[in-house]
Every structure is written in structure tokens, then in C-alpha cells.
Amino acid sequence: MSIQIYNTLTRQKEAFTPIEEGKVKMYVCGPTVYNYIHIGNARPAIVFDTVRRYFEYRGYEVVYVLNFTDVDDKLIKAANELGEEVPQIADRFIEAYKEDVGAFGVKEAVYHPRVTENMDEIIAFIKSLIDKGYAYEEGGDVYFRTRKFNNYGKLSHQSVDELQSGSRIEVGEKKEDPLDFTLWKEAKDGEIRWESPWGEGRPGWHIECSTMAKKYLGDTIDIHAGGQDLTFPHHENEIAQSEAHNETDFARYWMHNGYINIENEKMSKSLGNFVLAHDLIKQHDPQMIRFFMLSVQYRHPINFSASLLESAKNGFERIRNAYENAKHRKDTSMNLTQDKDEWLEEIRGLKRRFIKEMDDDFNTANAIAVLFDIAKSANLYLQKDQTDEEVLDAYAELLKELTGVLGLEIETTEELLDEEIEAKIKEREQARKDRNFQKADQIRDDLKDRGIVLEDTSQGTRWKRA
RNA sequence: GGCGGCAUAGCCAAGUGGCAAGGCAGAGGACUGCAACUCCUUUAUCACCGGUUCGAAUCCGGUUGCCGCCUCCA
């Protein structure tokens, strides 16, 4: 069974077949780095990181490219407001992006190209489009001749005429046609600029992705991904540019993630109702946030609220508990062989289910449901009077392996306790033996205040961090 | 106006023809010195109306409500 991907281009799930055996060339539209990212920006980062991890789990090499838009109108505006230069701002927020997204367990891309580092390629790309008649220069700007590209609208499933009727016609535009879009923009006074055959200026937004995808991945890539709102016009324009230029298909599979809503309203920087990832990870376990995001199918919208986060926290805790319980029980486990094989077969079956769910368009919601079933199964096994080390290991390893595929870190207690706390726990155990429960409870309360939660099991007392 | 999405238990959320997954919260019980963890039990006329079918949450037609894109946006 192969991996199925819902392709925006065809509006259906398709079996994934790579261009090159065993390799996935994947381009994800990255952020414009003029501010900290909000959690809506974090969703594609997390979702497509999970896609990447799953491909890798299934044995593919993934060439993962995520670009940074480090020059555009918003950056220029931010620079003016803050009294800084564009490159300074870009550098700062690229670092912030990597830090925030890293907290969510997102791996670094193989390539993180920046617009300003690919200016020669971008200019050459535009020049070639002009040579082919797909673009024209007008007063220092360069525009793409949209109607000349016959397949325009194939991704968003709109005809050029329908788009035309809905489009705004700006007064004083230099465009031949309202549907044409900017490839190169003439610099205004004081704006950051690059030399070009059309005078000093900077690239339009869409051209960077076409150029950098080609440079790092080739004329045709396997997967192009981004937020739903990029479908039109951004991705549609990329297709027009790239296919006009390369004269071949640009991307075989297009993936788009749904929005995050706040109070059922779209969150966006322009609406001002956003939650910055940077702030959120100070208040909540970022791993739990990732778990929350993956608990919904990536194409569906997610509503965001404190109570939903609380619910996710408790759910994630359940999976972590099962893992810790299995590991803890192992210390006192005996090796028994009677029904070992049945349990190991059960464990293999659960793993197959996880893979089956992920194969179906990365259905992380169902994959997480399987994680809960593994936790339940492990907990049931742990109820037995006697357990087998191999089975306990198999449960713990499976939980670690599959949470890892989702980019979730299940380990919570790498740090060892200091001696004082260790001594307190021993002291309490003695108190319990002496049936001095008042003292025992006192110690437990004290440690709880210090963030250490104690649990008494039939195999002895164990602790975890709150 | 064009294109598209969504409506499933108190909440979240899977499920595209065959007795409605899973989680959170609640209630009751077991275990426990008490807790915690865990286990067991427990809650759905799948927005509405009509149709196709032996059989529909799922397919078709219609209705209502909410949302997105068509303009910078993940």
C-alpha cells in the first residue's frame, strides 16, 4: 500500500509516486520574516514537518526546502517603523522563526533559501520570461502576462474570465490586464534595491518560489505545500511562471493546510487577532501544542482556545503516562513466556494500524487515536501480576517510535532528581511503612509544591515532574 | 456573482454504502491508608426535507446555518 495524498490540483486523493525512486522533492512556502510568527503560521510548519518525517519513516530521502521571504513591502514597512535596515529585521526574525518552530519539534529544512541570496537567479528567470513573451517591462516594473498562459486557474479551478469579473481594477496601473501580476517592482526613494536590466528595484512575491524551487529541486518537484490561502493567487502564479519558463509540469502534488481560527474567525496578522508562537510556548508545553495541532486532520480548520488546549494536555499526558508506566514496570519485571507471543502480535497489529492511517493522506487524527489504543493496550498489560520484559520493551519502544514519527517527544524525565529529593522519597516510604500517613502526606505535598508528583504503585513509589 | 469547505454526544474529533473510532469533561464502580496513575461501566434518532438502495452520517436533489478564497495573508 502506498501513501495517498490529497492533491489540490485534482481535488482527490492519489497514490504518491516519486519522480526519482526513493526520493521526495518537497517545497514549502515559508514565512515573510517581518515579525514573530503566530500559531497560524506554525501550523504548516508542524504539519509539513510531520509529512516529511513520515516519508522518512517510510524510507524516503526527503529534500525539504523552506524559503524565507526576506524582502518585500511588509519588511520595508517594518524597517521604517523600527528605524532599522531590512536585512537586520530579516536576520532577527529568521532566527526567531527557527527558535519558535524548533520548540515545536520542527526539523531544519535541508535548504532554507532566502530571496536576497538568489537575486541573480531571480533576475535571469524574469529575463527569460520576457524573452518568451510571457512578461513585459513597463516603467521600471515587470509584469507577467497572465492570459498568455493557457492553464491559468488550473490549481484554484477558476477560469480566467471568472477571476477577471471578481478582480479589482486598480486605477493608474501600468498593467496591460488586471490579471497580470508583478515580477519586478521599481524601487521608490529610500527603499532597499538591486540592480536589474529594468532599473533598480526588487522582485515581486511569487517569482522567488518559482526560481528557488527550480534552483534547489529542479524543473518538476514532487510536492509543493503551503497554507490554504496561498492556493490563489500565490501558487497559481507560481505555476504560471514556472510552467511558462520550464515548459514542463511544476509540481505533481499540491498540499494545502487549513486555518487556525480564534472564536471561529480566521486568525491573521492583518486582522490583529493572532497569538504569537513566541508567547504561547512560554505558557504551554510546545510539544503539547504540536499534539493539539496534529489531533485534527491537516486540511480541516482548527479552532483555538484555552479549554481545547487543556483537553489536549490531558490527552497527551495519558500517552506519556502509558510510556512511563511501561518503563517503570520494567525494573521489576520477570521474564515469562506463556502469553508473550499474543501480546507481541497485538503490538505489531497496532503498529500496522498506525501506518495504515498515516498512509491515508497523513491522517494524524486517526494515528493519534491508534496511540491512545496502544496506551490502553499497554495499561491493560500492566494490570497483570507478572509481566515480561520483552513485551514491556515492545510497548515502550513502539510508543517512542510512533510519537517520534509525529515529531512528538515522549520522554519527560531525563533529568535525575537531586539527592535531597531522593532522600525525601525514601523518608516518606519509611513513614508509610510505619503507617505514619500524616508525615507521608506532608512530604508528598511538599514535593508537589516543588513540581514533583509522587505515585505509589505496587512496584514502589515513582515520581514525575508536574 | 464565480470557486470551495464545514454542520457527527456537554466539548474536541475520525469515519464517503453494511450494527457510529478515539480523546477530554461528567457520573458510578474497582484498586489505594488517602491520593495519583490505571482498569471497568455509562451517554448519538450523524443540521433539516425528499430520493436512490436489501441497507445511507456516507450517494443524488433541495433547504437552513456557519466559514474560506476571488485583494497582502499559513
Coordinates of N, CA and C in Angstrom, one line a residue, chain A residues 176-271:
Chain A
E176 N -1.1 45.7 -18.5 CA -1.9 45.6 -19.7 C -3.3 45.0 -19.4
D177 N -3.3 44.2 -18.3 CA -4.5 43.5 -18.0 C -4.6 43.4 -16.5
P178 N -5.8 43.5 -15.9 CA -5.8 43.5 -14.4 C -5.4 42.2 -13.8
L179 N -5.4 41.1 -14.6 CA -5.0 39.8 -14.0 C -3.5 39.6 -14.0
D180 N -2.7 40.5 -14.7 CA -1.3 40.4 -14.7 C -0.8 40.7 -13.3
F181 N 0.3 40.0 -13.0 CA 0.9 40.3 -11.6 C 2.4 40.6 -11.7
T182 N 2.9 41.2 -10.7 CA 4.2 41.8 -10.6 C 5.3 40.8 -10.5
L183 N 6.3 40.9 -11.4 CA 7.5 40.1 -11.3 C 8.7 40.9 -10.7
W184 N 8.7 42.2 -11.1 CA 9.8 43.1 -10.6 C 9.1 44.4 -10.3
K185 N 9.6 45.0 -9.2 CA 8.9 46.2 -8.8 C 10.0 47.3 -8.7
E186 N 9.8 48.4 -9.3 CA 10.7 49.5 -9.2 C 10.8 50.1 -7.8
A187 N 12.1 50.4 -7.4 CA 12.3 50.9 -6.0 C 11.8 52.4 -5.9
K188 N 11.2 52.7 -4.8 CA 10.9 54.0 -4.5 C 12.0 54.6 -3.7
D189 N 12.0 55.9 -3.5 CA 13.0 56.6 -2.8 C 13.3 55.9 -1.4
G190 N 14.6 55.7 -1.2 CA 15.0 55.2 0.1 C 14.7 53.7 0.3
E191 N 14.1 53.0 -0.6 CA 13.9 51.6 -0.5 C 15.1 50.8 -0.8
I192 N 15.2 49.6 -0.2 CA 16.3 48.7 -0.5 C 16.1 48.3 -2.0
R193 N 17.2 48.1 -2.7 CA 17.2 47.9 -4.1 C 18.3 47.0 -4.7
W194 N 18.0 46.4 -5.8 CA 19.0 45.7 -6.5 C 19.0 46.1 -8.0
E195 N 20.2 46.1 -8.6 CA 20.4 46.4 -10.0 C 19.7 45.3 -10.9
S196 N 19.1 45.8 -12.0 CA 18.5 44.8 -12.9 C 18.4 45.5 -14.3
P197 N 18.1 44.7 -15.3 CA 18.0 45.2 -16.6 C 16.9 46.3 -16.7
W198 N 16.0 46.3 -15.8 CA 14.9 47.2 -15.8 C 15.0 48.4 -14.8
G199 N 16.2 48.5 -14.4 CA 16.5 49.6 -13.4 C 16.5 49.0 -12.0
E200 N 16.7 49.9 -11.0 CA 16.8 49.4 -9.6 C 15.4 49.0 -9.0
G201 N 15.4 47.9 -8.3 CA 14.1 47.5 -7.7 C 14.3 46.2 -6.9
R202 N 13.2 45.5 -6.8 CA 13.2 44.3 -6.0 C 12.1 43.3 -6.7
P203 N 12.3 42.0 -6.4 CA 11.4 41.1 -7.0 C 10.0 41.1 -6.4
G204 N 9.0 40.7 -7.2 CA 7.6 40.5 -6.7 C 7.6 39.3 -5.9
W205 N 6.5 39.1 -5.2 CA 6.4 38.0 -4.2 C 6.5 36.6 -4.9
H206 N 5.8 36.4 -6.0 CA 5.6 35.0 -6.5 C 6.9 34.4 -7.1
I207 N 7.7 35.3 -7.7 CA 8.8 34.8 -8.5 C 9.8 34.1 -7.7
E208 N 10.0 34.5 -6.5 CA 11.0 33.8 -5.7 C 10.9 32.3 -5.6
C209 N 9.6 31.9 -5.4 CA 9.4 30.5 -5.1 C 9.6 29.7 -6.4
S210 N 9.2 30.2 -7.6 CA 9.5 29.6 -8.8 C 11.0 29.4 -9.0
T211 N 11.7 30.5 -8.8 CA 13.1 30.5 -9.0 C 13.9 29.5 -8.1
M212 N 13.5 29.6 -6.8 CA 14.3 28.8 -5.8 C 13.9 27.3 -5.9
A213 N 12.6 27.0 -6.2 CA 12.2 25.6 -6.3 C 13.0 25.0 -7.5
K214 N 13.2 25.8 -8.5 CA 13.9 25.3 -9.7 C 15.4 25.1 -9.3
K215 N 15.9 26.1 -8.6 CA 17.4 26.0 -8.3 C 17.7 24.8 -7.4
Y216 N 16.9 24.6 -6.4 CA 17.2 23.6 -5.4 C 16.6 22.2 -5.7
L217 N 15.5 22.2 -6.5 CA 14.9 20.9 -6.7 C 14.7 20.5 -8.1
G218 N 14.8 21.4 -9.0 CA 14.7 21.1 -10.4 C 13.4 21.6 -11.0
D219 N 13.2 21.3 -12.3 CA 12.0 21.9 -13.0 C 10.7 21.3 -12.5
T220 N 10.7 20.1 -12.2 CA 9.5 19.4 -11.7 C 9.7 18.9 -10.3
I221 N 8.9 19.3 -9.4 CA 9.1 18.8 -8.0 C 8.0 17.9 -7.6
D222 N 8.2 17.1 -6.6 CA 7.1 16.1 -6.2 C 6.0 16.8 -5.5
I223 N 6.3 17.5 -4.4 CA 5.3 18.1 -3.6 C 5.5 19.6 -3.3
H224 N 4.5 20.4 -3.5 CA 4.6 21.8 -3.2 C 3.5 22.0 -2.2
A225 N 3.8 22.7 -1.1 CA 2.9 22.8 0.0 C 2.8 24.2 0.6
G226 N 1.7 24.5 1.3 CA 1.6 25.8 2.0 C 0.2 25.9 2.5
G227 N -0.1 27.0 3.1 CA -1.4 27.3 3.7 C -2.5 27.4 2.5
Q228 N -3.7 27.1 2.9 CA -4.8 27.1 2.0 C -4.9 28.5 1.3
D229 N -4.6 29.6 2.0 CA -4.8 30.9 1.4 C -3.8 31.2 0.3
L230 N -2.8 30.3 0.2 CA -1.8 30.5 -0.9 C -2.2 29.9 -2.2
T231 N -3.2 29.1 -2.2 CA -3.7 28.5 -3.4 C -3.9 29.5 -4.5
F232 N -4.6 30.5 -4.2 CA -4.8 31.7 -5.1 C -4.5 32.9 -4.3
P233 N -3.7 33.8 -4.9 CA -3.1 33.7 -6.2 C -1.6 33.1 -6.2
H234 N -1.0 33.0 -5.0 CA 0.4 32.7 -5.0 C 0.8 31.5 -5.8
H235 N 0.2 30.4 -5.4 CA 0.6 29.1 -6.1 C 0.1 29.1 -7.5
E236 N -1.0 29.7 -7.8 CA -1.4 29.7 -9.2 C -0.4 30.5 -10.0
N237 N 0.1 31.6 -9.5 CA 1.1 32.4 -10.2 C 2.4 31.6 -10.3
E238 N 2.8 30.9 -9.3 CA 4.0 30.1 -9.4 C 3.9 29.1 -10.5
I239 N 2.8 28.5 -10.6 CA 2.6 27.5 -11.7 C 2.7 28.2 -13.1
A240 N 2.1 29.4 -13.2 CA 2.2 30.1 -14.5 C 3.6 30.4 -14.8
Q241 N 4.3 31.0 -13.9 CA 5.7 31.4 -14.1 C 6.6 30.2 -14.5
S242 N 6.5 29.2 -13.6 CA 7.4 28.0 -13.8 C 7.1 27.2 -15.0
E243 N 5.8 27.0 -15.3 CA 5.5 26.2 -16.5 C 5.7 27.0 -17.8
A244 N 5.5 28.3 -17.7 CA 5.8 29.1 -18.9 C 7.4 29.0 -19.2
H245 N 8.1 29.1 -18.1 CA 9.5 29.1 -18.2 C 10.2 27.8 -18.5
N246 N 9.8 26.8 -17.7 CA 10.4 25.4 -17.8 C 9.8 24.6 -18.9
E247 N 8.6 24.9 -19.3 CA 7.9 24.1 -20.3 C 7.7 22.7 -19.9
T248 N 7.4 22.5 -18.6 CA 7.0 21.2 -18.1 C 6.2 21.4 -16.8
D249 N 5.6 20.3 -16.2 CA 4.9 20.4 -15.0 C 5.7 21.0 -13.9
F250 N 5.1 21.8 -13.1 CA 5.9 22.4 -12.0 C 5.9 21.5 -10.8
A251 N 4.8 21.1 -10.3 CA 4.7 20.2 -9.1 C 3.6 19.2 -9.3
R252 N 3.9 18.0 -8.9 CA 3.0 16.9 -9.1 C 1.9 16.8 -8.1
Y253 N 2.2 17.1 -6.8 CA 1.2 17.1 -5.8 C 1.2 18.5 -5.0
W254 N 0.0 19.0 -4.9 CA -0.1 20.3 -4.1 C -0.9 20.0 -2.9
M255 N -0.3 20.4 -1.7 CA -0.9 20.1 -0.4 C -1.2 21.5 0.3
H256 N -2.4 21.6 0.8 CA -2.7 22.9 1.5 C -3.3 22.6 2.8
N257 N -2.8 23.2 3.9 CA -3.3 23.0 5.2 C -4.4 24.0 5.5
G258 N -5.3 23.6 6.4 CA -6.4 24.5 6.8 C -6.0 25.6 7.8
Y259 N -6.9 26.5 8.1 CA -6.5 27.6 9.0 C -6.7 27.2 10.5
I260 N -6.1 28.1 11.3 CA -6.5 28.1 12.7 C -7.4 29.3 12.9
N261 N -8.5 29.0 13.6 CA -9.4 30.1 13.9 C -9.4 30.4 15.4
I262 N -9.7 31.7 15.6 CA -9.9 32.1 17.0 C -11.4 32.6 17.1
E263 N -12.1 31.9 18.0 CA -13.6 32.3 18.1 C -14.2 32.1 16.7
N264 N -13.8 31.1 16.0 CA -14.4 30.8 14.7 C -14.1 31.8 13.7
E265 N -13.1 32.7 13.9 CA -12.8 33.6 12.9 C -11.3 33.4 12.5
K266 N -11.0 33.6 11.3 CA -9.7 33.4 10.8 C -8.7 34.3 11.5
M267 N -7.6 33.6 11.9 CA -6.5 34.4 12.5 C -5.6 34.9 11.5
S268 N -5.2 36.2 11.5 CA -4.2 36.6 10.6 C -3.6 37.9 11.1
K269 N -2.4 38.2 10.6 CA -1.7 39.3 11.1 C -2.5 40.6 10.8
S270 N -3.2 40.6 9.6 CA -3.9 41.8 9.2 C -5.2 42.0 10.1
L271 N -5.8 40.9 10.6 CA -7.0 41.1 11.4 C -6.6 41.5 12.9

